[in-house]
PDB file of C-alpha atoms in Angstrom:
ATOM      1  CA  ASP A  27      -0.201   0.249  -0.093  1.00  0.00           C
ATOM      2  CA  ALA A  28       2.481   2.971  -1.131  1.00  0.00           C
ATOM      3  CA  GLY A  29      -0.335   5.346  -0.057  1.00  0.00           C
ATOM      4  CA  ILE A  30       0.722   9.043  -1.625  1.00  0.00           C
ATOM      5  CA  THR A  31       3.931   9.403  -2.916  1.00  0.00           C
ATOM      6  CA  GLN A  32       6.398  12.232  -4.592  1.00  0.00           C
ATOM      7  CA  SER A  33       9.239  12.945  -6.449  1.00  0.00           C
ATOM      8  CA  PRO A  34      11.694  14.017  -6.056  1.00  0.00           C
ATOM      9  CA  ARG A  35      12.435  14.316  -2.581  1.00  0.00           C
ATOM     10  CA  TYR A  36      14.473  16.798  -2.882  1.00  0.00           C
ATOM     11  CA  LYS A  37      15.243  19.473  -5.747  1.00  0.00           C
ATOM     12  CA  ILE A  38      17.844  22.462  -6.307  1.00  0.00           C
ATOM     13  CA  THR A  39      17.182  24.069  -9.546  1.00  0.00           C
ATOM     14  CA  GLU A  40      18.190  27.910 -11.230  1.00  0.00           C
ATOM     15  CA  THR A  41      15.979  30.751 -11.411  1.00  0.00           C
ATOM     16  CA  GLY A  42      14.345  30.749 -14.784  1.00  0.00           C
ATOM     17  CA  ARG A  43      14.217  26.704 -15.015  1.00  0.00           C
ATOM     18  CA  GLN A  44      10.898  24.980 -15.314  1.00  0.00           C
ATOM     19  CA  VAL A  45      10.411  22.730 -12.400  1.00  0.00           C
ATOM     20  CA  THR A  46       7.616  19.366 -12.449  1.00  0.00           C
ATOM     21  CA  LEU A  47       7.354  18.179  -8.755  1.00  0.00           C
ATOM     22  CA  MET A  48       5.332  14.734  -9.204  1.00  0.00           C
ATOM     23  CA  CYS A  49       2.369  13.616  -6.734  1.00  0.00           C
ATOM     24  CA  HIS A  50       0.929   9.756  -7.341  1.00  0.00           C
ATOM     25  CA  GLN A  51      -1.664   8.315  -4.996  1.00  0.00           C
ATOM     26  CA  THR A  52      -2.769   4.417  -5.081  1.00  0.00           C
ATOM     27  CA  TRP A  53      -5.718   5.144  -3.205  1.00  0.00           C
ATOM     28  CA  SER A  54      -8.217   6.547  -6.124  1.00  0.00           C
ATOM     29  CA  HIS A  55      -9.066   9.594  -4.011  1.00  0.00           C
ATOM     30  CA  SER A  56     -11.111  12.129  -5.692  1.00  0.00           C
ATOM     31  CA  TYR A  57      -9.393  15.282  -4.354  1.00  0.00           C
ATOM     32  CA  MET A  58      -6.064  16.242  -4.733  1.00  0.00           C
ATOM     33  CA  PHE A  59      -3.952  19.017  -3.347  1.00  0.00           C
ATOM     34  CA  TRP A  60      -0.932  20.799  -3.407  1.00  0.00           C
ATOM     35  CA  TYR A  61       0.846  22.811  -0.305  1.00  0.00           C
ATOM     36  CA  ARG A  62       3.456  24.791   0.094  1.00  0.00           C
ATOM     37  CA  GLN A  63       5.176  24.886   3.887  1.00  0.00           C
ATOM     38  CA  ASP A  64       6.963  27.953   4.661  1.00  0.00           C
ATOM     39  CA  LEU A  65       8.168  28.960   7.883  1.00  0.00           C
ATOM     40  CA  GLY A  66       5.488  31.371   9.649  1.00  0.00           C
ATOM     41  CA  HIS A  67       2.614  31.020   7.176  1.00  0.00           C
ATOM     42  CA  GLY A  68       2.091  26.723   7.612  1.00  0.00           C
ATOM     43  CA  LEU A  69       0.794  25.211   5.159  1.00  0.00           C
ATOM     44  CA  ARG A  70      -1.195  27.587   2.368  1.00  0.00           C
ATOM     45  CA  LEU A  71      -2.934  25.541  -0.649  1.00  0.00           C
ATOM     46  CA  ILE A  72      -1.261  26.505  -3.965  1.00  0.00           C
ATOM     47  CA  TYR A  73      -4.041  24.421  -6.203  1.00  0.00           C
ATOM     48  CA  TYR A  74      -6.890  21.523  -5.759  1.00  0.00           C
ATOM     49  CA  SER A  75      -8.410  19.011  -7.660  1.00  0.00           C
ATOM     50  CA  ALA A  76     -12.080  17.659  -7.114  1.00  0.00           C
ATOM     51  CA  ALA A  77     -11.459  14.799 -10.378  1.00  0.00           C
ATOM     52  CA  ALA A  78      -9.475  14.395 -13.488  1.00  0.00           C
ATOM     53  CA  ASP A  79      -9.624  17.303 -15.388  1.00  0.00           C
ATOM     54  CA  ILE A  80     -10.827  19.472 -12.339  1.00  0.00           C
ATOM     55  CA  THR A  81      -8.709  22.030 -11.167  1.00  0.00           C
ATOM     56  CA  ASP A  82      -9.072  25.293  -9.195  1.00  0.00           C
ATOM     57  CA  LYS A  83      -6.860  27.354  -7.700  1.00  0.00           C
ATOM     58  CA  GLY A  84      -5.801  27.889  -4.061  1.00  0.00           C
ATOM     59  CA  GLU A  85      -4.826  30.954  -1.912  1.00  0.00           C
ATOM     60  CA  VAL A  86      -1.150  30.964  -3.709  1.00  0.00           C
ATOM     61  CA  PRO A  87      -1.509  29.895  -6.868  1.00  0.00           C
ATOM     62  CA  ASP A  88       0.694  32.339  -8.740  1.00  0.00           C
ATOM     63  CA  GLY A  89       4.123  31.234 -10.545  1.00  0.00           C
ATOM     64  CA  TYR A  90       2.325  27.251 -10.079  1.00  0.00           C
ATOM     65  CA  VAL A  91       0.805  25.393 -12.882  1.00  0.00           C
ATOM     66  CA  VAL A  92      -1.179  21.953 -12.208  1.00  0.00           C
ATOM     67  CA  SER A  93      -2.903  19.414 -14.802  1.00  0.00           C
ATOM     68  CA  ARG A  94      -4.815  16.527 -13.571  1.00  0.00           C
ATOM     69  CA  SER A  95      -5.139  14.126 -16.413  1.00  0.00           C
ATOM     70  CA  LYS A  96      -5.527  10.857 -14.675  1.00  0.00           C
ATOM     71  CA  THR A  97      -6.906  10.642 -10.903  1.00  0.00           C
ATOM     72  CA  GLU A  98      -3.760   9.044  -9.567  1.00  0.00           C
ATOM     73  CA  ASN A  99      -1.676  11.869 -10.523  1.00  0.00           C
ATOM     74  CA  PHE A 100      -1.605  15.611 -10.184  1.00  0.00           C
ATOM     75  CA  PRO A 101       1.866  17.025 -11.352  1.00  0.00           C
ATOM     76  CA  LEU A 102       2.584  20.848  -9.968  1.00  0.00           C
ATOM     77  CA  THR A 103       4.940  23.068 -12.336  1.00  0.00           C
ATOM     78  CA  LEU A 104       6.488  25.924 -11.849  1.00  0.00           C
ATOM     79  CA  GLU A 105       6.940  27.270 -14.904  1.00  0.00           C
ATOM     80  CA  SER A 106       9.784  30.011 -14.502  1.00  0.00           C
ATOM     81  CA  ALA A 107      11.176  29.218 -10.750  1.00  0.00           C
ATOM     82  CA  THR A 108      11.875  32.272  -8.490  1.00  0.00           C
ATOM     83  CA  ARG A 109      13.969  32.433  -5.369  1.00  0.00           C
ATOM     84  CA  SER A 110      10.246  32.943  -3.180  1.00  0.00           C
ATOM     85  CA  GLN A 111       9.119  29.172  -4.129  1.00  0.00           C
ATOM     86  CA  THR A 112      12.149  27.904  -2.586  1.00  0.00           C
ATOM     87  CA  SER A 113       9.953  25.845   0.185  1.00  0.00           C
ATOM     88  CA  VAL A 114       8.989  22.640   0.905  1.00  0.00           C
ATOM     89  CA  TYR A 115       6.165  21.366  -1.313  1.00  0.00           C
ATOM     90  CA  PHE A 116       3.384  18.982  -0.279  1.00  0.00           C
ATOM     91  CA  CYS A 117       0.802  16.886  -2.624  1.00  0.00           C
ATOM     92  CA  ALA A 118      -2.557  15.534  -0.435  1.00  0.00           C
ATOM     93  CA  SER A 119      -5.508  13.338  -1.650  1.00  0.00           C
ATOM     94  CA  SER A 120      -8.997  13.331  -0.216  1.00  0.00           C
ATOM     95  CA  GLU A 121     -11.854  11.196  -0.789  1.00  0.00           C
ATOM     96  CA  LEU A 122     -15.728  12.453  -1.537  1.00  0.00           C
ATOM     97  CA  ALA A 123     -17.278   9.474   0.155  1.00  0.00           C
ATOM     98  CA  GLY A 124     -17.643   9.202   3.686  1.00  0.00           C
ATOM     99  CA  ALA A 125     -17.530  13.016   3.857  1.00  0.00           C
ATOM    100  CA  THR A 126     -14.692  12.847   6.398  1.00  0.00           C
ATOM    101  CA  TYR A 127     -12.794  15.753   4.914  1.00  0.00           C
ATOM    102  CA  GLU A 128      -9.608  14.230   6.179  1.00  0.00           C
ATOM    103  CA  GLN A 129      -6.775  15.041   3.606  1.00  0.00           C
ATOM    104  CA  TYR A 130      -3.621  12.457   3.534  1.00  0.00           C
ATOM    105  CA  PHE A 131       0.005  13.796   2.939  1.00  0.00           C
ATOM    106  CA  GLY A 132       2.892  12.867   1.107  1.00  0.00           C
ATOM    107  CA  PRO A 133       6.257  12.994   2.011  1.00  0.00           C
ATOM    108  CA  GLY A 134       6.936  16.083   0.453  1.00  0.00           C
ATOM    109  CA  THR A 135       9.432  17.617  -1.940  1.00  0.00           C
ATOM    110  CA  ARG A 136      12.060  20.160  -0.841  1.00  0.00           C
ATOM    111  CA  LEU A 137      12.971  22.597  -3.593  1.00  0.00           C
ATOM    112  CA  THR A 138      15.547  24.951  -3.592  1.00  0.00           C
ATOM    113  CA  VAL A 139      15.531  27.512  -6.120  1.00  0.00           C
ATOM    114  CA  THR A 140      18.952  29.295  -6.340  1.00  0.00           C
TER     115      THR A 140
ATOM    116  CA  ALA B  20     -12.216  35.212   5.104  1.00  0.00           C
ATOM    117  CA  GLN B  21     -11.711  31.847   6.970  1.00  0.00           C
ATOM    118  CA  SER B  22      -9.424  31.243   9.325  1.00  0.00           C
ATOM    119  CA  VAL B  23      -7.197  29.565  11.882  1.00  0.00           C
ATOM    120  CA  SER B  24      -4.834  31.222  14.736  1.00  0.00           C
ATOM    121  CA  GLN B  25      -2.609  29.352  16.533  1.00  0.00           C
ATOM    122  CA  HIS B  26      -0.546  31.753  18.814  1.00  0.00           C
ATOM    123  CA  ASN B  27       2.075  29.456  20.128  1.00  0.00           C
ATOM    124  CA  HIS B  28       4.835  29.555  17.558  1.00  0.00           C
ATOM    125  CA  HIS B  29       7.497  27.372  20.149  1.00  0.00           C
ATOM    126  CA  VAL B  30       6.720  25.545  23.151  1.00  0.00           C
ATOM    127  CA  ILE B  31       9.290  24.019  25.292  1.00  0.00           C
ATOM    128  CA  LEU B  32       8.331  21.514  28.133  1.00  0.00           C
ATOM    129  CA  SER B  33      10.460  18.707  29.917  1.00  0.00           C
ATOM    130  CA  GLU B  34       9.351  15.627  30.002  1.00  0.00           C
ATOM    131  CA  ALA B  35       5.911  14.181  31.624  1.00  0.00           C
ATOM    132  CA  ALA B  36       5.090  18.349  31.815  1.00  0.00           C
ATOM    133  CA  SER B  37       1.476  18.977  30.994  1.00  0.00           C
ATOM    134  CA  LEU B  38       0.442  20.215  27.339  1.00  0.00           C
ATOM    135  CA  GLU B  39      -1.993  22.601  25.419  1.00  0.00           C
ATOM    136  CA  LEU B  40      -1.776  24.322  22.437  1.00  0.00           C
ATOM    137  CA  GLY B  41      -4.287  26.787  21.302  1.00  0.00           C
ATOM    138  CA  CYS B  42      -6.373  26.963  18.139  1.00  0.00           C
ATOM    139  CA  ASN B  43      -8.817  29.607  17.520  1.00  0.00           C
ATOM    140  CA  TYR B  44     -10.923  29.525  14.293  1.00  0.00           C
ATOM    141  CA  SER B  45     -12.957  32.195  12.407  1.00  0.00           C
ATOM    142  CA  TYR B  46     -15.320  30.394  10.376  1.00  0.00           C
ATOM    143  CA  GLY B  47     -19.046  31.081   9.734  1.00  0.00           C
ATOM    144  CA  GLY B  48     -20.214  27.406   8.190  1.00  0.00           C
ATOM    145  CA  THR B  49     -20.311  24.134  10.004  1.00  0.00           C
ATOM    146  CA  VAL B  50     -17.138  23.343  11.192  1.00  0.00           C
ATOM    147  CA  ASN B  51     -15.073  20.577  11.181  1.00  0.00           C
ATOM    148  CA  LEU B  52     -11.456  20.619  12.627  1.00  0.00           C
ATOM    149  CA  PHE B  53      -8.278  18.994  12.734  1.00  0.00           C
ATOM    150  CA  TRP B  54      -5.386  18.780  14.363  1.00  0.00           C
ATOM    151  CA  TYR B  55      -2.362  17.302  12.704  1.00  0.00           C
ATOM    152  CA  VAL B  56       1.347  16.199  13.684  1.00  0.00           C
ATOM    153  CA  GLN B  57       4.320  16.429  11.972  1.00  0.00           C
ATOM    154  CA  TYR B  58       7.350  14.892  13.028  1.00  0.00           C
ATOM    155  CA  PRO B  59      10.746  15.784  12.298  1.00  0.00           C
ATOM    156  CA  GLY B  60      11.598  15.313   8.568  1.00  0.00           C
ATOM    157  CA  GLN B  61       8.090  13.103   8.185  1.00  0.00           C
ATOM    158  CA  HIS B  62       4.434  14.203   6.365  1.00  0.00           C
ATOM    159  CA  LEU B  63       1.542  15.472   7.905  1.00  0.00           C
ATOM    160  CA  GLN B  64      -0.463  13.054  10.033  1.00  0.00           C
ATOM    161  CA  LEU B  65      -3.917  13.174  11.354  1.00  0.00           C
ATOM    162  CA  LEU B  66      -3.968  13.284  15.565  1.00  0.00           C
ATOM    163  CA  LEU B  67      -7.366  13.866  15.568  1.00  0.00           C
ATOM    164  CA  LYS B  68     -10.832  15.795  14.305  1.00  0.00           C
ATOM    165  CA  TYR B  69     -14.238  17.003  14.941  1.00  0.00           C
ATOM    166  CA  PHE B  70     -17.233  16.431  13.152  1.00  0.00           C
ATOM    167  CA  SER B  71     -20.246  16.741  15.659  1.00  0.00           C
ATOM    168  CA  GLY B  72     -21.361  15.292  18.931  1.00  0.00           C
ATOM    169  CA  ASP B  73     -19.416  15.420  22.072  1.00  0.00           C
ATOM    170  CA  PRO B  74     -17.111  18.586  22.147  1.00  0.00           C
ATOM    171  CA  LEU B  75     -14.410  16.220  23.743  1.00  0.00           C
ATOM    172  CA  VAL B  76     -12.221  14.575  21.101  1.00  0.00           C
ATOM    173  CA  LYS B  77      -9.760  11.781  21.448  1.00  0.00           C
ATOM    174  CA  GLY B  78      -7.025  10.925  19.077  1.00  0.00           C
ATOM    175  CA  ILE B  79      -4.065   8.949  18.584  1.00  0.00           C
ATOM    176  CA  LYS B  80      -0.984   8.880  21.333  1.00  0.00           C
ATOM    177  CA  GLY B  81      -2.876  10.104  23.820  1.00  0.00           C
ATOM    178  CA  PHE B  82      -4.005  13.479  22.579  1.00  0.00           C
ATOM    179  CA  GLU B  83      -7.532  15.289  23.145  1.00  0.00           C
ATOM    180  CA  ALA B  84      -8.828  18.292  22.146  1.00  0.00           C
ATOM    181  CA  GLU B  85     -11.842  20.017  23.149  1.00  0.00           C
ATOM    182  CA  PHE B  86     -14.738  22.016  20.885  1.00  0.00           C
ATOM    183  CA  ILE B  87     -15.787  25.110  22.605  1.00  0.00           C
ATOM    184  CA  ASN B  88     -17.890  26.792  19.962  1.00  0.00           C
ATOM    185  CA  SER B  89     -18.398  29.973  22.211  1.00  0.00           C
ATOM    186  CA  LYS B  90     -14.645  30.914  22.403  1.00  0.00           C
ATOM    187  CA  PHE B  91     -14.468  29.317  18.696  1.00  0.00           C
ATOM    188  CA  SER B  92     -11.345  27.238  20.157  1.00  0.00           C
ATOM    189  CA  PHE B  93     -10.444  24.004  19.512  1.00  0.00           C
ATOM    190  CA  ASN B  94      -7.116  23.573  22.208  1.00  0.00           C
ATOM    191  CA  LEU B  95      -4.812  20.270  21.590  1.00  0.00           C
ATOM    192  CA  ARG B  96      -4.187  18.828  25.503  1.00  0.00           C
ATOM    193  CA  LYS B  97      -1.989  15.884  26.483  1.00  0.00           C
ATOM    194  CA  PRO B  98      -1.500  15.135  30.143  1.00  0.00           C
ATOM    195  CA  SER B  99       1.822  13.945  30.419  1.00  0.00           C
ATOM    196  CA  VAL B 100       4.027  14.218  26.829  1.00  0.00           C
ATOM    197  CA  GLN B 101       7.288  12.419  25.954  1.00  0.00           C
ATOM    198  CA  TRP B 102      10.349  13.418  24.099  1.00  0.00           C
ATOM    199  CA  SER B 103       8.841  11.102  21.306  1.00  0.00           C
ATOM    200  CA  ASP B 104       6.142  14.317  21.246  1.00  0.00           C
ATOM    201  CA  THR B 105       8.769  16.475  19.494  1.00  0.00           C
ATOM    202  CA  ALA B 106       6.813  17.629  16.664  1.00  0.00           C
ATOM    203  CA  GLU B 107       5.126  20.173  15.305  1.00  0.00           C
ATOM    204  CA  TYR B 108       1.022  20.417  15.433  1.00  0.00           C
ATOM    205  CA  PHE B 109      -1.092  21.997  13.210  1.00  0.00           C
ATOM    206  CA  CYS B 110      -4.946  23.337  13.773  1.00  0.00           C
ATOM    207  CA  ALA B 111      -6.851  23.253  10.335  1.00  0.00           C
ATOM    208  CA  VAL B 112     -10.751  24.067   9.412  1.00  0.00           C
ATOM    209  CA  HIS B 113     -12.949  22.572   6.850  1.00  0.00           C
ATOM    210  CA  THR B 114     -14.333  25.598   4.280  1.00  0.00           C
ATOM    211  CA  GLY B 115     -15.757  23.165   2.017  1.00  0.00           C
ATOM    212  CA  PHE B 116     -14.713  21.501  -1.246  1.00  0.00           C
ATOM    213  CA  GLN B 117     -12.818  19.075   1.105  1.00  0.00           C
ATOM    214  CA  LYS B 118     -10.570  21.815   1.308  1.00  0.00           C
ATOM    215  CA  LEU B 119      -8.358  23.122   4.418  1.00  0.00           C
ATOM    216  CA  VAL B 120      -7.537  25.619   5.959  1.00  0.00           C
ATOM    217  CA  PHE B 121      -4.140  25.452   8.489  1.00  0.00           C
ATOM    218  CA  GLY B 122      -2.584  27.399  10.823  1.00  0.00           C
ATOM    219  CA  THR B 123       0.973  28.653  11.045  1.00  0.00           C
ATOM    220  CA  GLY B 124       1.791  25.650  13.194  1.00  0.00           C
ATOM    221  CA  THR B 125       3.409  25.143  16.935  1.00  0.00           C
ATOM    222  CA  ARG B 126       6.368  24.064  17.049  1.00  0.00           C
ATOM    223  CA  LEU B 127       6.861  21.658  20.272  1.00  0.00           C
ATOM    224  CA  LEU B 128      10.185  20.783  21.443  1.00  0.00           C
ATOM    225  CA  VAL B 129       9.970  18.042  24.635  1.00  0.00           C
ATOM    226  CA  SER B 130      13.301  18.070  26.769  1.00  0.00           C
ATOM    227  CA  PRO B 131      14.482  14.511  28.014  1.00  0.00           C
TER     228      PRO B 131
END
């Protein structure tokens, strides 16, 4: 039971480069989320998806792009990385059925933009 | 806008001390509240959640939280902490469409 996996776990990139962070879940959960975690800000929602081909902006979407062609995958792309996007990124998933609203988190990707 | 406030940013306790971490929320709808824990180098895990019914919620590892609607609070408690409770703790409120809004977190350090 793999749950949620994220890759890469660590990434260093340069300003201006495009970077894609991958997220894969094995539970077939309907909802998926991307957060960034920064000191003093806690977790902030970047984008979320209610199902394949349905995505919506969260609190801090600028500079990020997402897609969801398959239920199990939810990649996050930084189109032109900036130093302010240095952060730890967490992917999460949630199942609509049962209305528990509980989110299950992946191990995170630590991204450094130089 | 919906928000969650955690006023204790850093807490240092000795083993066996009692713990109470504050959480206040601002949300006008039906309240569903959560406490998550993040151990060093790990992902977030659910400690406990409140949906309805008994306002005193018991979670894993001896943690509990009390929902007080009149005070808009959902404080986390543990009678006797252990060194292994060293972690960051996040309070969150469900705001619709499966979305959670998280507080800024409280870093707990338990000294042996």
